[in-house]
Tab-separated table of C-alpha atoms in Angstrom:
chain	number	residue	atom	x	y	z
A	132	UNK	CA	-20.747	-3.118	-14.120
A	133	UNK	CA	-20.567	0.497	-15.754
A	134	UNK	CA	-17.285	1.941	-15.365
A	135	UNK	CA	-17.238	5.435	-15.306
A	136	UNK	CA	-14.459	7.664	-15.779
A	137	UNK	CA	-12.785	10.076	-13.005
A	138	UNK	CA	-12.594	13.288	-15.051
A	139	UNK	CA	-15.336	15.686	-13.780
A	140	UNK	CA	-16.233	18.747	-16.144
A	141	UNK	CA	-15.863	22.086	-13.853
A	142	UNK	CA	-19.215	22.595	-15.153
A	143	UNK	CA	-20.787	19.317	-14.187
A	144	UNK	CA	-19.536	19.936	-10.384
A	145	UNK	CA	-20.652	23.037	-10.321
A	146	UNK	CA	-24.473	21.328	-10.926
A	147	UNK	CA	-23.978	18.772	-8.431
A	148	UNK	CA	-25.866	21.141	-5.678
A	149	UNK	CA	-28.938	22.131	-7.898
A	150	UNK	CA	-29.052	18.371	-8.714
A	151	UNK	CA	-29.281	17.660	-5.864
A	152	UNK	CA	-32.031	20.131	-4.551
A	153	UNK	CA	-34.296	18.904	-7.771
A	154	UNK	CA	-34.112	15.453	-7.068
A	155	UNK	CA	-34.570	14.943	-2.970
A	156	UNK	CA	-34.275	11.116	-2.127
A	157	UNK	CA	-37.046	8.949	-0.302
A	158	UNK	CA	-34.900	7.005	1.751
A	159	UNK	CA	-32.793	7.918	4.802
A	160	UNK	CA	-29.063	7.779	4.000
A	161	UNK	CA	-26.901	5.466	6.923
A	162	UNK	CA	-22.985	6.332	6.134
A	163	UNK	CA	-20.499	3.895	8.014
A	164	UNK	CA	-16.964	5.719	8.345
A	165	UNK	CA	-13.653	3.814	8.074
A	166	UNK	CA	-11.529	2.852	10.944
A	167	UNK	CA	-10.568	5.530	13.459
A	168	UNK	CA	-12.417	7.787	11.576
A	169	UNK	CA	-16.414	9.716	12.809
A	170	UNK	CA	-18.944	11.765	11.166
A	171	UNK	CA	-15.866	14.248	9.735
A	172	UNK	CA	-14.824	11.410	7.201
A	173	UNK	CA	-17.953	12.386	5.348
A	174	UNK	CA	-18.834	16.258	6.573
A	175	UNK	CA	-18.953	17.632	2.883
A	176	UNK	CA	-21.212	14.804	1.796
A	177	UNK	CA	-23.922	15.640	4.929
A	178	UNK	CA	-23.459	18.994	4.288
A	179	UNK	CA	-24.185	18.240	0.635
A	180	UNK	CA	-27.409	15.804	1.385
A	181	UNK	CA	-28.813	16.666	4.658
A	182	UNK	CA	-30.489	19.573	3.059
A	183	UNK	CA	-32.966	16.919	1.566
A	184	UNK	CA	-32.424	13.685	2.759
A	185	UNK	CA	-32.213	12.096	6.045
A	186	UNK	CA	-28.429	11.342	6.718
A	187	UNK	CA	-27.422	9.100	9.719
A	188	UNK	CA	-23.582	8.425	10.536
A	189	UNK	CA	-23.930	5.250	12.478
A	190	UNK	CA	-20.618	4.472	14.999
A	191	UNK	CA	-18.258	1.641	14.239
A	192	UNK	CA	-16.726	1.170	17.595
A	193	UNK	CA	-18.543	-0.751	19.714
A	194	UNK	CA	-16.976	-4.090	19.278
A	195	UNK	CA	-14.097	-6.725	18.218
A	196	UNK	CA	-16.460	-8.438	15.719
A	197	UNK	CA	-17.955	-7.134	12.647
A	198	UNK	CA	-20.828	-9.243	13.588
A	199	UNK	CA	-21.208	-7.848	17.022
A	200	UNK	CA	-20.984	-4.082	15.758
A	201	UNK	CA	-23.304	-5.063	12.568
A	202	UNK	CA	-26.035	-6.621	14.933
A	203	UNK	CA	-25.815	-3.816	17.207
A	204	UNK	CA	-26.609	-1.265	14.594
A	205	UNK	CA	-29.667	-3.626	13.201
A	206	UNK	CA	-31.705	-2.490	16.231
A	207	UNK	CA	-31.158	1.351	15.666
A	208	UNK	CA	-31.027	1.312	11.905
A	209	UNK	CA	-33.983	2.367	10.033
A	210	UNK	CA	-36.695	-0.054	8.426
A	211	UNK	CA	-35.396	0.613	4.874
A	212	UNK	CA	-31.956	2.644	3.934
A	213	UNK	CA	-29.393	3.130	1.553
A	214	UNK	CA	-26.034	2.589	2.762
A	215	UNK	CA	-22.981	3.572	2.574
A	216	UNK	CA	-19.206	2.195	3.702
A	217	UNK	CA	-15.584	3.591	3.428
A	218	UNK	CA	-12.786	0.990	4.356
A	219	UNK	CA	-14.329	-0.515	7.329
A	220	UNK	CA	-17.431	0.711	7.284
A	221	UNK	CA	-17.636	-1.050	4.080
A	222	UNK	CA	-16.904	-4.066	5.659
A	223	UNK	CA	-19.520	-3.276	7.977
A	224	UNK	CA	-21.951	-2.936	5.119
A	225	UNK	CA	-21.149	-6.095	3.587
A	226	UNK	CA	-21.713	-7.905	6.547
A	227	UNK	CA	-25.520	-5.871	6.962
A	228	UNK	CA	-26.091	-6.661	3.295
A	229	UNK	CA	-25.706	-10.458	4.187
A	230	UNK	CA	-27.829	-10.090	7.687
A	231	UNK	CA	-30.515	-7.773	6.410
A	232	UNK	CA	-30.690	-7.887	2.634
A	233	UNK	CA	-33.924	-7.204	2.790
A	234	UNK	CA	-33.190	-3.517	4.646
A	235	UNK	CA	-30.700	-1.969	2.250
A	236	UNK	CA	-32.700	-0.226	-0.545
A	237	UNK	CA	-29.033	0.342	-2.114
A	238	UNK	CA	-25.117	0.453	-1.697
A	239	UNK	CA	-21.967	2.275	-2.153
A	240	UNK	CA	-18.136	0.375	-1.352
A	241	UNK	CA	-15.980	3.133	-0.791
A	242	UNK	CA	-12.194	2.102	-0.431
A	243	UNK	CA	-12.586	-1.374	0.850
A	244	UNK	CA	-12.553	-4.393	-0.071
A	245	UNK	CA	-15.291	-8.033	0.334
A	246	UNK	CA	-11.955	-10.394	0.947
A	247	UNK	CA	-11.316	-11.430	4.571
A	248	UNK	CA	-7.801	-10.556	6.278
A	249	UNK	CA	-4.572	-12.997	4.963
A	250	UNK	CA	-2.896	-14.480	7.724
A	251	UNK	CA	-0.131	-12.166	7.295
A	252	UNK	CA	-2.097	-8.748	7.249
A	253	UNK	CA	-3.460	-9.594	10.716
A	254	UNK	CA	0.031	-10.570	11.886
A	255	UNK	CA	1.070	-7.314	11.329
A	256	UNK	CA	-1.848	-5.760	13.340
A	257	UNK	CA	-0.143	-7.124	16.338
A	258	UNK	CA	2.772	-4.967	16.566
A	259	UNK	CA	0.472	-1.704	15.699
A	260	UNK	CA	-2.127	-2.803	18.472
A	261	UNK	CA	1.241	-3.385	21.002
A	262	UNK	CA	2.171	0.321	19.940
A	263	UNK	CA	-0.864	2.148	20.589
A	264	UNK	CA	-1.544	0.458	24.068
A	265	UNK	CA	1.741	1.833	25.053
A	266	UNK	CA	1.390	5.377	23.781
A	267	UNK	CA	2.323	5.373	20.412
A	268	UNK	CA	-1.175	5.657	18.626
A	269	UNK	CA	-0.119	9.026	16.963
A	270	UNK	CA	3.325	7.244	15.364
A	271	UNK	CA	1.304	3.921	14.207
A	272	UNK	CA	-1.509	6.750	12.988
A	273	UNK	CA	0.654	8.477	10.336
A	274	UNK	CA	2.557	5.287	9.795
A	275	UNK	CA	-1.000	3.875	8.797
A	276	UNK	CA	-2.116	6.800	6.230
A	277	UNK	CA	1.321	6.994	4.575
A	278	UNK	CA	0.928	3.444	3.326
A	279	UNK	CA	-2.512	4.054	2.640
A	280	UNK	CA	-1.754	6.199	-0.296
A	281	UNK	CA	-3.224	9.638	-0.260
A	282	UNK	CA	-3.554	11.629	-3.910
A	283	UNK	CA	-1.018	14.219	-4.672
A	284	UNK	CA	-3.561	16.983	-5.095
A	285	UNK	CA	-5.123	20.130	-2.948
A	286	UNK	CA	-7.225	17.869	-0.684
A	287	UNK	CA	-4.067	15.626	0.301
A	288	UNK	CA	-3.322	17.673	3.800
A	289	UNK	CA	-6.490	18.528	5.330
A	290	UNK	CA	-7.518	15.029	4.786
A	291	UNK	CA	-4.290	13.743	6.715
A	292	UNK	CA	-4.650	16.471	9.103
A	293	UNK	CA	-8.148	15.345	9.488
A	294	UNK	CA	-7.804	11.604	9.784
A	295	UNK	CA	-4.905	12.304	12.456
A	296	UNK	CA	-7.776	14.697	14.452
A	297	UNK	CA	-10.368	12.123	14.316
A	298	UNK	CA	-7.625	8.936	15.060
A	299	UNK	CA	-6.499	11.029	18.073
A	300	UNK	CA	-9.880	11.617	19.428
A	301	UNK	CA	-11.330	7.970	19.145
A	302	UNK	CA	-7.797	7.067	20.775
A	303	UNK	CA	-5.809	3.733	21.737
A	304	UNK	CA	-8.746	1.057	22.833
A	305	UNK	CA	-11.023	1.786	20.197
A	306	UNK	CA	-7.947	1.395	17.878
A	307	UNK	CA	-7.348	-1.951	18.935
A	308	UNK	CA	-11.114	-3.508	19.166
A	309	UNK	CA	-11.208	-2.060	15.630
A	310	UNK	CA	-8.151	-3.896	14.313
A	311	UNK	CA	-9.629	-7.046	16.609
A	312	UNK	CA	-12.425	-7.063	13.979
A	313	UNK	CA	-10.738	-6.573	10.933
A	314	UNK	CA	-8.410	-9.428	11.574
A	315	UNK	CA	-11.383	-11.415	12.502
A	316	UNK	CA	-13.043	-10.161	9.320
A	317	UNK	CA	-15.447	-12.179	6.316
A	318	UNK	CA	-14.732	-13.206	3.255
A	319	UNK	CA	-17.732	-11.381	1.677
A	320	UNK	CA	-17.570	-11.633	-1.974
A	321	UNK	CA	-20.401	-14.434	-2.276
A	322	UNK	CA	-22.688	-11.533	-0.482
A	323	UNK	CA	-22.066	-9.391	-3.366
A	324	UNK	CA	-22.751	-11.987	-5.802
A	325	UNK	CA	-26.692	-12.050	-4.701
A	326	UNK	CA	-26.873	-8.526	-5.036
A	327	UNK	CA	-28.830	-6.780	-7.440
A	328	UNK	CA	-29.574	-3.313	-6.196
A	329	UNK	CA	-28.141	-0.326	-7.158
A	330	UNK	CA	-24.589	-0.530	-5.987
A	331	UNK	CA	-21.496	1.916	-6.678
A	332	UNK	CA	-17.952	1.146	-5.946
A	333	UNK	CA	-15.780	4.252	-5.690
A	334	UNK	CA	-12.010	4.497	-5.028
A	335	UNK	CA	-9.291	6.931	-6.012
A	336	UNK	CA	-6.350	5.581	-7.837
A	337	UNK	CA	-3.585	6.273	-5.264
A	338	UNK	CA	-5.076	3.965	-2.660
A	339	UNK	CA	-2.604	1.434	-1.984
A	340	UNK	CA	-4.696	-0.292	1.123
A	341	UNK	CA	-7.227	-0.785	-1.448
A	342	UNK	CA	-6.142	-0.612	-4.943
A	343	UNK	CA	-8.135	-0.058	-8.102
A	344	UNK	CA	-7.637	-3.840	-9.090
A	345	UNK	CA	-9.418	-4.642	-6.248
A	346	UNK	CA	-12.262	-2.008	-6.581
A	347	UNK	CA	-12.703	-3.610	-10.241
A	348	UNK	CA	-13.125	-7.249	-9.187
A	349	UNK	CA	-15.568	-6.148	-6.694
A	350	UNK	CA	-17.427	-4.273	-9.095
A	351	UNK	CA	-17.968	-7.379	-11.294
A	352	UNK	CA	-19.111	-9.463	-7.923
A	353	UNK	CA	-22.241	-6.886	-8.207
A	354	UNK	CA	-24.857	-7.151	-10.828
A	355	UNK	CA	-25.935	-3.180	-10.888
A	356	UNK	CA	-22.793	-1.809	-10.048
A	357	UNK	CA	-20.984	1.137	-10.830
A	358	UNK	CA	-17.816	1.919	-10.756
A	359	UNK	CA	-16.072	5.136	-10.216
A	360	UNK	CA	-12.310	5.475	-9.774
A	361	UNK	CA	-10.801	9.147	-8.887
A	362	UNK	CA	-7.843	10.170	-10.356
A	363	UNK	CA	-6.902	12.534	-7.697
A	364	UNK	CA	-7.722	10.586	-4.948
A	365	UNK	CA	-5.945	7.963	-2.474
A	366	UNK	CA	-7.843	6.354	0.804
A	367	UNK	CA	-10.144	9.211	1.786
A	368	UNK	CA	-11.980	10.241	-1.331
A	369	UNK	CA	-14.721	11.822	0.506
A	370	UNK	CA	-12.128	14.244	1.650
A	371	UNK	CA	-9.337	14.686	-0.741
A	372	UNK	CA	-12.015	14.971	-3.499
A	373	UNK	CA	-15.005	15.753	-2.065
A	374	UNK	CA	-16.904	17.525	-4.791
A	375	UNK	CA	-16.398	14.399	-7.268
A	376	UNK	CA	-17.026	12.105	-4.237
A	377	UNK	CA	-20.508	13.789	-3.541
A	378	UNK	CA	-21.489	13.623	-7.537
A	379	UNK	CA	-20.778	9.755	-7.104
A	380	UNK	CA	-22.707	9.296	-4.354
A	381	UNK	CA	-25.295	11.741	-6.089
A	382	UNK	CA	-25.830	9.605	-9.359
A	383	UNK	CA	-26.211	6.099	-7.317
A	384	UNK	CA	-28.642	7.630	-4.925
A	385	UNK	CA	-30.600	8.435	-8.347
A	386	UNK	CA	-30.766	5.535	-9.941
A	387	UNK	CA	-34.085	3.404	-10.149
A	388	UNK	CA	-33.920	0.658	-7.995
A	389	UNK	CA	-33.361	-3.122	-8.566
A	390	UNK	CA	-35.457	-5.993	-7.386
A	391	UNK	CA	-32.800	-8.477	-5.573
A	392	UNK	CA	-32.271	-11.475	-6.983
C-alpha cells in the first residue's frame, strides 16, 4: 500500500484535464454508484473521462442480493474493465472481483468497506425500511446522509442536495431491496487478499459510515493498492471534491497493470 496524501497543489488540478487528454485509457471504465444514488453520483468524473475512455454506469437496483445484482451485471458487462465502486457499489465490486477475477483489469473502493453487516447494523435497517414503505423515505434520506458525515467545505450542499434528488427519484422499493442486500451482505476481505491489480482505495476523512480506519485496513488487504484519503471530503467524494476525486481515479487508471496472483 502507498498512501498518498489529500493536499492537491492548485496547479496539479488544474493539469488533471490535459492529463487526461495525453494519456487516453484502453479499457472501458464500469462505475457502480452507492445506494440510492445513479449516474449523478459520478457526473464530473464522466464528464472528466468520457472524452477518451469508454465509461459505463451500470444500475444497482435490481435485486435483494449482492449476488443476484452482481450476476445480473456479468452478462452485460464488458469482456475486460476497470471498475469502480462507491459505498455499495463497492460492495458490488468486491463481490465481481470474487466471481470474475479474471474480468477486472483494475479497481477503485470508494467509501465502503469488504466486512459483512454486524447483526446490529442490519437491525437497524428494519425501522428505516418500515419508514420508507410508509412514506417517510425523504425523513430516513437526510437522517441517512447526516450520519454519513459530509466535509465542511464548498461541495458539502450540492452533494446533499444531490443525493436527496437522486434518493427521491429511485424512491421507497428500491430503498428497501437495497438495504435487503446490504444486510445480507459478504464478508469480502479474503477477496482482496488475492488481489494484485492495480487497486486504489479513496475516502474523505469526514466519512463516518466508512471511516478512514477502515479505508486503511482495506488498503493493506490489497497488494497494489493505493490509498488516498481527502481532507475535505465525507461520504460522497466524487461530489464534494470532485476535482481531487477525478485526479485519484486519474493516477490508478494510469498505472501499469499487475498480473494476479
Amino acid at each position: 500500500m502507498r498512501p498518498v496524501p489529500a493536499g492537491r497543489s492548485p496547479e496539479r488540478l488544474s493539469g488533471v484535464w490535459a492529463e487526461l487528454r495525453d494519456a487516453p485509457v484502453k479499457e472501458p471504465l464500469v462505475l457502480l454508484p452507492d445506494m440510492m444514488c445513479d449516474a449523478r453520483l459520478f457526473a464530473p468524473q464522466i464528464a472528466a473521462f468520457s472524452r477518451d475512455t469508454a465509461v459505463m454506469v451500470a444500475p444497482i437496483t435490481g435485486g435483494e442480493r449482492i449476488e443476484e445484482i452482481s450476476s445480473d451485471l456479468l452478462s452485460v458487462l464488458p469482456a475486460k474493465f476497470a471498475l469502480a465502486g462507491a459505498g455499495m457499489g463497492g460492495a458490488i465490486a468486491m463481490e465481481l472481483l470474487r466471481r470474475a477475477p479474471d474480468r477486472i483489469t483494475r479497481i477503485a473502493l470508494i467509501a465502503t468497506t469488504p466486512l459483512a453487516e454486524t447483526p446490529q447494523e442490519a437491525a437497524a435497517r428494519e425501522p428505516q425500511m418500515i419508514a420508507a414503505k410508509t412514506g417517510r423515505l425523504g425523513e430516513i434520506l437526510r437522517e441517512r446522509l447526516k450520519a454519513a458525515g459530509i466535509g465542511p467545505g464548498a461541495g458539502r450542499m450540492p452533494a446533499l442536495n444531490m443525493a436527496l434528488s437522486m434518493g427521491a427519484d429511485l424512491g421507497a422499493e428500491i430503498f428497501v431491496r437495497q438495504s435487503r442486500a446490504m444486510q445480507r451482505r459478504r464478508d469480502q476481505q479474503t477477496v482482496l487478499q488475492r488481489c494484485a491489480i492495480p487497486a486504489l482505495v479513496l475516502c474523505g476523512a469526514h466519512d463516518t459510515v466508512t471511516p478512514v480506519k477502515r479505508h486503511v485496513s482495506m488498503a493493506d488487504f490489497l497488494p497494489a493498492a493505493e490509498l488516498v484519503v481527502i481532507d475535505a471530503a465525507g461520504h460522497l467524494p466524487s461530489l464534494e471534491t470532485p476535482e481531487e476525486t477525478t485526479e485519484a481515479l486519474a493516477d490508478w487508471l494510469k498505472r501499469p497493470g499487475a498480473a494476479r496472483r
